[in-house]
Coordinates of N, CA, C and O in Angstrom, one line a residue:
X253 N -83.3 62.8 -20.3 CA -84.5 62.1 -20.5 C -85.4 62.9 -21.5 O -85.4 64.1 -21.4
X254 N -86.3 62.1 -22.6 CA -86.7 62.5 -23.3 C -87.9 63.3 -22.5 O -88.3 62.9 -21.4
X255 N -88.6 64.8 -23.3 CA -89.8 64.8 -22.9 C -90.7 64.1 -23.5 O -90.6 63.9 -24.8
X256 N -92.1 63.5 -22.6 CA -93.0 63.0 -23.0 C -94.3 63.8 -23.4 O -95.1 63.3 -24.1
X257 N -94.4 65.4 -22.7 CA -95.4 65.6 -23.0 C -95.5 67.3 -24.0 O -96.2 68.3 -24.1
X258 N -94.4 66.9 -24.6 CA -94.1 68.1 -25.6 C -95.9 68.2 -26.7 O -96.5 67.3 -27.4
X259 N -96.2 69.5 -26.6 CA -97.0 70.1 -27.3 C -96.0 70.1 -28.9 O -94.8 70.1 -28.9
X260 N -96.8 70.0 -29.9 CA -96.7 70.4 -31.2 C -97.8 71.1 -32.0 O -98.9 70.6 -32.3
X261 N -97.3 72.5 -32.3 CA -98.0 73.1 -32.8 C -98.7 72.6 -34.0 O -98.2 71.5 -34.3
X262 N -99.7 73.0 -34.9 CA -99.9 73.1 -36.0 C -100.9 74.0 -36.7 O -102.1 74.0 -36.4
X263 N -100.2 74.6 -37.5 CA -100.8 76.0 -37.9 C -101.7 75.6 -39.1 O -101.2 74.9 -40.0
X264 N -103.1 76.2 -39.1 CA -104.0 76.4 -40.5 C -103.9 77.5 -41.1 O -104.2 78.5 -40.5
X265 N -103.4 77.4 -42.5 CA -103.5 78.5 -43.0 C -104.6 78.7 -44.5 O -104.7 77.7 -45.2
X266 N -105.3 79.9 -44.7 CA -106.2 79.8 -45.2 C -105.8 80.1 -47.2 O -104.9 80.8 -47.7
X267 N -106.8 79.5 -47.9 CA -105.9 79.7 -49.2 C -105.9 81.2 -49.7 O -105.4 81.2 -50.9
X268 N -106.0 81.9 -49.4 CA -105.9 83.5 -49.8 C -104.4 83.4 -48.9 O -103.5 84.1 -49.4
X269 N -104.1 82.7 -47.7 CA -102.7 83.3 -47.5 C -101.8 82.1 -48.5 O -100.7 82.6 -48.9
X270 N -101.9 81.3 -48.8 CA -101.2 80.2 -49.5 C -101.5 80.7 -50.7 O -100.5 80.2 -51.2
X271 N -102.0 81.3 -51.6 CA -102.3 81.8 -52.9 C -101.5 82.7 -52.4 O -100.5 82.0 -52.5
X272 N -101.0 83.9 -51.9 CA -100.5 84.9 -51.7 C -98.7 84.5 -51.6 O -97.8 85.0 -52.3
X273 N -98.5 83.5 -50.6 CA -97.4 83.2 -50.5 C -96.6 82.1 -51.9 O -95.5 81.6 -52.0
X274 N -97.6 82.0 -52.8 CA -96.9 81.7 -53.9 C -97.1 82.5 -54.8 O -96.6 82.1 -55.9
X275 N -97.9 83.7 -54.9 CA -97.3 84.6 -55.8 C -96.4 85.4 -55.4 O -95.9 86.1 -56.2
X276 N -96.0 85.4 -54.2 CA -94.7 86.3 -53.9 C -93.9 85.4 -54.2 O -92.7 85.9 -54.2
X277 N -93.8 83.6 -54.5 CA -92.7 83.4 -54.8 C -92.4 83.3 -56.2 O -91.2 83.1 -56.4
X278 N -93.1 83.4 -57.1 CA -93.5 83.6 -58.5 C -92.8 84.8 -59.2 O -92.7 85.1 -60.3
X279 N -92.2 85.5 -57.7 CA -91.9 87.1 -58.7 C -90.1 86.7 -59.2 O -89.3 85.8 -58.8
X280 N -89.9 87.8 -60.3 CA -88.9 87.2 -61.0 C -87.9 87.9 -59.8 O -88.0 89.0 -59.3
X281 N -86.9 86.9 -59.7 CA -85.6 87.5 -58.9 C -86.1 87.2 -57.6 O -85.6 87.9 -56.6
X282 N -87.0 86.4 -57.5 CA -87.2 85.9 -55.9 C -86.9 84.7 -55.7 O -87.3 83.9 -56.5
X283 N -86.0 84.3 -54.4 CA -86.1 83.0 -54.0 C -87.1 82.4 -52.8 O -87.3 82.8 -51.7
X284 N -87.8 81.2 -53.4 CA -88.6 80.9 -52.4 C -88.1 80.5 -51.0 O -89.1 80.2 -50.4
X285 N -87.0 80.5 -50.2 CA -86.5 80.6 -48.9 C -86.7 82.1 -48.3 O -87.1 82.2 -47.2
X286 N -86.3 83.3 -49.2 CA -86.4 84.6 -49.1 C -88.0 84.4 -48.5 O -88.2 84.4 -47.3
X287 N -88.8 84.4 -49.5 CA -90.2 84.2 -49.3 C -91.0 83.6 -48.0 O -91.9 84.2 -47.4
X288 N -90.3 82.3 -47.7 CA -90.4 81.4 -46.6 C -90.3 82.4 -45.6 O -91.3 82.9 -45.0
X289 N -88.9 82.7 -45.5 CA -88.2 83.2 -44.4 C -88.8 84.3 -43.7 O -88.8 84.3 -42.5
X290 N -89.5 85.4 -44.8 CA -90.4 86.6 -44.1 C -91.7 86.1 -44.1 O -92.5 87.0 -43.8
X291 N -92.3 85.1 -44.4 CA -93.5 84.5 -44.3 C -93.4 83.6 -42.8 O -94.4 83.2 -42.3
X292 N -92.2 83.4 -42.2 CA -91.9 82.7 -40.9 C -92.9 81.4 -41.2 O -94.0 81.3 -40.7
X293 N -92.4 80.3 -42.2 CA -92.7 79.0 -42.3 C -92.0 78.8 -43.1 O -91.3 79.6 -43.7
X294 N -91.8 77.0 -43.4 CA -90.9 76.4 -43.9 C -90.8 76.3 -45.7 O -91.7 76.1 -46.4
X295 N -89.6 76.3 -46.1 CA -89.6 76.5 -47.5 C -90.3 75.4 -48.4 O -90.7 75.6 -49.6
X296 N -90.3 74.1 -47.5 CA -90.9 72.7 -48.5 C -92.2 73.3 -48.4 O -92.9 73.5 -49.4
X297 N -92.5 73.7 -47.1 CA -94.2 74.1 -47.2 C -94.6 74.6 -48.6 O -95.4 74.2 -49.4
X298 N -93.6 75.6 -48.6 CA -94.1 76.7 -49.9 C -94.0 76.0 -51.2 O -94.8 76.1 -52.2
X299 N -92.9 75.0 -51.1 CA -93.1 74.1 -52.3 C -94.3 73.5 -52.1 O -95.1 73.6 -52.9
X300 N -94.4 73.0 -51.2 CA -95.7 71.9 -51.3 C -96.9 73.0 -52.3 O -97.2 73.1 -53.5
X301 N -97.2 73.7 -51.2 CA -98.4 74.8 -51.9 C -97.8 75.0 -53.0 O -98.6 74.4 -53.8
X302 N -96.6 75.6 -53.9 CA -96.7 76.1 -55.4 C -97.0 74.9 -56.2 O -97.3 75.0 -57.4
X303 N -96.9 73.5 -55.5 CA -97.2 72.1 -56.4 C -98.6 72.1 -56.2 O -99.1 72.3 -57.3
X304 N -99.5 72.1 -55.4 CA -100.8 72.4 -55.1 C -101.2 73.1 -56.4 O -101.8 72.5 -57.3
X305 N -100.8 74.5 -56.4 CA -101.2 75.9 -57.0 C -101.2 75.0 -58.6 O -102.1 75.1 -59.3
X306 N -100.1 74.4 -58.8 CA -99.7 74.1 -60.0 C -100.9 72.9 -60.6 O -101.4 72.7 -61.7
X307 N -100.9 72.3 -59.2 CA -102.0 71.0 -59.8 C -103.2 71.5 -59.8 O -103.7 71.1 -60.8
X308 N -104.2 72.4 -59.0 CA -105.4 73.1 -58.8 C -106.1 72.9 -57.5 O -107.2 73.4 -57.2
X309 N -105.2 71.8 -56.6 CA -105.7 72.1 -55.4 C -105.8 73.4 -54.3 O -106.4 73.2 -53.3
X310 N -105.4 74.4 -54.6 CA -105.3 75.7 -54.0 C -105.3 76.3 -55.2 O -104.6 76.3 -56.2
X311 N -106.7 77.0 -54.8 CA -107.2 78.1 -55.8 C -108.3 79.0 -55.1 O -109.4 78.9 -54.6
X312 N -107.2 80.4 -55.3 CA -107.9 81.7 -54.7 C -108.8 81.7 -55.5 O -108.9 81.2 -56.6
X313 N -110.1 82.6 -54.5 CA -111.3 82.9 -54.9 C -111.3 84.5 -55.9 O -112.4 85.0 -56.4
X314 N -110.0 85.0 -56.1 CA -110.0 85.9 -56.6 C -108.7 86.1 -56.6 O -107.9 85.4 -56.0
X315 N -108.2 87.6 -57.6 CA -106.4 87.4 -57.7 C -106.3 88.1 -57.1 O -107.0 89.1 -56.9
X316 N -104.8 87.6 -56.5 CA -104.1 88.0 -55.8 C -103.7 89.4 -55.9 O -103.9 89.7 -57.1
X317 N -103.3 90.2 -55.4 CA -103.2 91.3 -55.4 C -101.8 91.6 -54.4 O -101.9 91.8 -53.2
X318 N -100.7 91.6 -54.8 CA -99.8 91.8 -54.3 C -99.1 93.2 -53.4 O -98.7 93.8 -54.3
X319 N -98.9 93.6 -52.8 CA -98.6 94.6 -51.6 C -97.6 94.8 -52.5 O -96.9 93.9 -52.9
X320 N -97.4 96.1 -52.9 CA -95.8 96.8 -53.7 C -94.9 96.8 -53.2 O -94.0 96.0 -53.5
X321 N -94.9 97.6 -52.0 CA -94.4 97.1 -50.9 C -93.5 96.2 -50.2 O -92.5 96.6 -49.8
X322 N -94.1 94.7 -50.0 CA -93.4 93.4 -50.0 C -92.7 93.4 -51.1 O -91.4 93.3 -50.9
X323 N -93.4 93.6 -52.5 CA -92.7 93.2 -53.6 C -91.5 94.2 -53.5 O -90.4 93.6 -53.8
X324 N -91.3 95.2 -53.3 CA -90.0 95.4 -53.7 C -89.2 95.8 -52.6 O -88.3 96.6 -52.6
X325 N -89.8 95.0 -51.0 CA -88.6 94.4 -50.3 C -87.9 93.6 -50.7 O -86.7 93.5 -50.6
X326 N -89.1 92.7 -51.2 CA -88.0 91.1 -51.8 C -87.2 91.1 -52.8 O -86.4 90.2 -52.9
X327 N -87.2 92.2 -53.7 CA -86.7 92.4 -54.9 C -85.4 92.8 -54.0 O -84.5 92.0 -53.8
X328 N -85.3 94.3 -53.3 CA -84.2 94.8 -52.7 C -83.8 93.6 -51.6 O -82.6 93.8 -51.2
X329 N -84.2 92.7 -51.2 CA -83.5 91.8 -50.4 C -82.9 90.4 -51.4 O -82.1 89.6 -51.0
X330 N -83.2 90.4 -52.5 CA -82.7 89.5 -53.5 C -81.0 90.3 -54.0 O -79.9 89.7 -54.0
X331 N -81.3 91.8 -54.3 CA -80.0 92.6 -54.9 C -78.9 92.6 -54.0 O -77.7 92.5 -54.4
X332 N -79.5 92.8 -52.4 CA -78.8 92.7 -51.3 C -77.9 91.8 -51.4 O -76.7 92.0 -51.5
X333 N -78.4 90.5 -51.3 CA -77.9 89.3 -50.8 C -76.7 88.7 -52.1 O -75.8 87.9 -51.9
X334 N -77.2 89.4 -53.3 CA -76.6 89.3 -54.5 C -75.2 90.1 -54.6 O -74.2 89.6 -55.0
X335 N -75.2 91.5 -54.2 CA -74.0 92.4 -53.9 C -72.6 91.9 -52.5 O -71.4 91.9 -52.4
X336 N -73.6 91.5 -51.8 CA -72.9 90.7 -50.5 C -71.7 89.4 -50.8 O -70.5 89.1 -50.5
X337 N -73.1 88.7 -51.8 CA -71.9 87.7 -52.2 C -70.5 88.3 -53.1 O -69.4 87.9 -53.2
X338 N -71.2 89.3 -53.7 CA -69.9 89.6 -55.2 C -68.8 90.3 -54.0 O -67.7 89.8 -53.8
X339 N -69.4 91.3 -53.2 CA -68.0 91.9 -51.9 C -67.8 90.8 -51.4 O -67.1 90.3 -52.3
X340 N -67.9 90.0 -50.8 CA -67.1 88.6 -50.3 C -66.5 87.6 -51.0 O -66.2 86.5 -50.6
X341 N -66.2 88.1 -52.4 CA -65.6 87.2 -53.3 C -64.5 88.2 -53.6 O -63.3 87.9 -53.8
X342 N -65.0 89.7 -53.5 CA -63.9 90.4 -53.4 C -62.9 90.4 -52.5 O -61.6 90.2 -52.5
X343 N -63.7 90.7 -51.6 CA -63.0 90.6 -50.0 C -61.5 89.6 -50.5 O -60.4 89.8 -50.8
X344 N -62.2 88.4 -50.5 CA -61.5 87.1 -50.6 C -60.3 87.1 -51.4 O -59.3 86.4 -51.1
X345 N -60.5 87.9 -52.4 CA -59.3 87.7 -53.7 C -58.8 88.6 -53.1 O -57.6 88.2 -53.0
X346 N -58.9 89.3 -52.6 CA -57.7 90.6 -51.7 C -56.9 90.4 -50.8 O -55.8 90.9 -50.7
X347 N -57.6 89.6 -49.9 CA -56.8 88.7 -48.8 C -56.2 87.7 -49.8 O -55.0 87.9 -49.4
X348 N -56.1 86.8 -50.6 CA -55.1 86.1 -51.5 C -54.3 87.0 -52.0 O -53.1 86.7 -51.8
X349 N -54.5 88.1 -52.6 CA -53.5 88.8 -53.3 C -52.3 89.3 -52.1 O -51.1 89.1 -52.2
X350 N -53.0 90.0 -51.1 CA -52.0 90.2 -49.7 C -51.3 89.2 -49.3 O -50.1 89.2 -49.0
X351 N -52.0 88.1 -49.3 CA -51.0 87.0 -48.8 C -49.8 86.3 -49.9 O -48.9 85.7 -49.4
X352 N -49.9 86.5 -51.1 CA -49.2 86.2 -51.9 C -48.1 87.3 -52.1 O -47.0 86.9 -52.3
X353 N -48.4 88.4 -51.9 CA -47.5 89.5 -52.7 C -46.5 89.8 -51.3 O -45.4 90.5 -51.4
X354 N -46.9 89.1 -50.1 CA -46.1 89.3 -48.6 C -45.1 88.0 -48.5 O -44.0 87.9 -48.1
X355 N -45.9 86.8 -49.2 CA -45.2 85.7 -49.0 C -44.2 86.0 -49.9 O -43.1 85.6 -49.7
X356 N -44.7 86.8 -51.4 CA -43.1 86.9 -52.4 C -41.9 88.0 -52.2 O -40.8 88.1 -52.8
X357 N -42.6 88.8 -51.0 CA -41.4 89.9 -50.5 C -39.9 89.0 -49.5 O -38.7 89.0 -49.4
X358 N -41.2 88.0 -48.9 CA -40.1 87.1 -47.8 C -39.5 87.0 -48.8 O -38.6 87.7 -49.3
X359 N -39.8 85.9 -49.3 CA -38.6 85.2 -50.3 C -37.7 86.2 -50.8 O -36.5 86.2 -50.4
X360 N -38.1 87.3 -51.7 CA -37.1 87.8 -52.2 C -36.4 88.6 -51.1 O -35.2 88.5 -51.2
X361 N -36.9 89.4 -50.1 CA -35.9 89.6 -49.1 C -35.0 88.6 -48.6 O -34.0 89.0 -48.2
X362 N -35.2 87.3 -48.5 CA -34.7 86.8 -47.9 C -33.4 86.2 -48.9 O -32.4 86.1 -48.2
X363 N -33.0 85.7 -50.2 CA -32.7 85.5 -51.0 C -31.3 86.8 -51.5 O -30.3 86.6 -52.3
X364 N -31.8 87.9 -50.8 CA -31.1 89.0 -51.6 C -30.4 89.7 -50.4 O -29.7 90.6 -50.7
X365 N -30.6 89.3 -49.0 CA -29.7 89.5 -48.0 C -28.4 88.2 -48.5 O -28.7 87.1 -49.0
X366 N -26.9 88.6 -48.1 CA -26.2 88.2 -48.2 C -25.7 87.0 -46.9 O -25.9 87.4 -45.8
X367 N -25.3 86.2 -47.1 CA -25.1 84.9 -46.0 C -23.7 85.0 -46.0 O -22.9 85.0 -46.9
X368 N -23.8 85.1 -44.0 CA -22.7 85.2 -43.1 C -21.5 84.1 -43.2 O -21.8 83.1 -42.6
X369 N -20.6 84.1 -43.6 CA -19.6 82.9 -43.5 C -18.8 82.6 -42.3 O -18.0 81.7 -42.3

């Protein structure tokens, strides 16, 4: 049975934090889900606001001033996520190469044993 009396949240957020969460996504080598994600809201949001930002509906009363800090978590969680993928492509081709180089032992072992008459 469905619930009928589900609460839904909805959060206000003020434009110094929406100016802030698009210049953190502005930085070079950031993805705006990264951004989302440690900002704990949704990534369209953040599009919405950088279209906002872009059009001049959200406009800080002053600049932004970014935390070093954040910034070069996101930076080091961008390199992260970037190294992870390159070892799991390694990973991968290793496990191909083992599986190939085991499947060509059968054969040739098996080929080079002599058959019982």
């Amino acid at each position: 049975m469905p619930r009928a009396n589900k609460v839904r949240r909805v959060y206000r957020y003020s434009d110094e934090f929406k100016a802030t969460a698009v210049a953190l996504s502005n930085l070079a080598n950031v993805e705006i889900q990264d951004v989302a994600h440690s900002l704990d809201i949704h990534p369209f949001m953040l599009s919405r606001w950088r279209k906002e930002v872009r059009d001049g509906v959200i406009v800080a009363k002053k600049k932004v001033d970014l935390d070093p800090e954040v910034e070069s978590q996101l930076k080091e969680l961008k390199q992260l996520k970037k190294d992870h993928k390159r070892l799991q492509m390694e990973h991968d081709l290793l496990k191909k190469a083992i599986e190939f180089t085991s499947k060509k032992r059968q054969m040739s072992s098996n080929s080079s044993t002599p058959k019982k008459k």
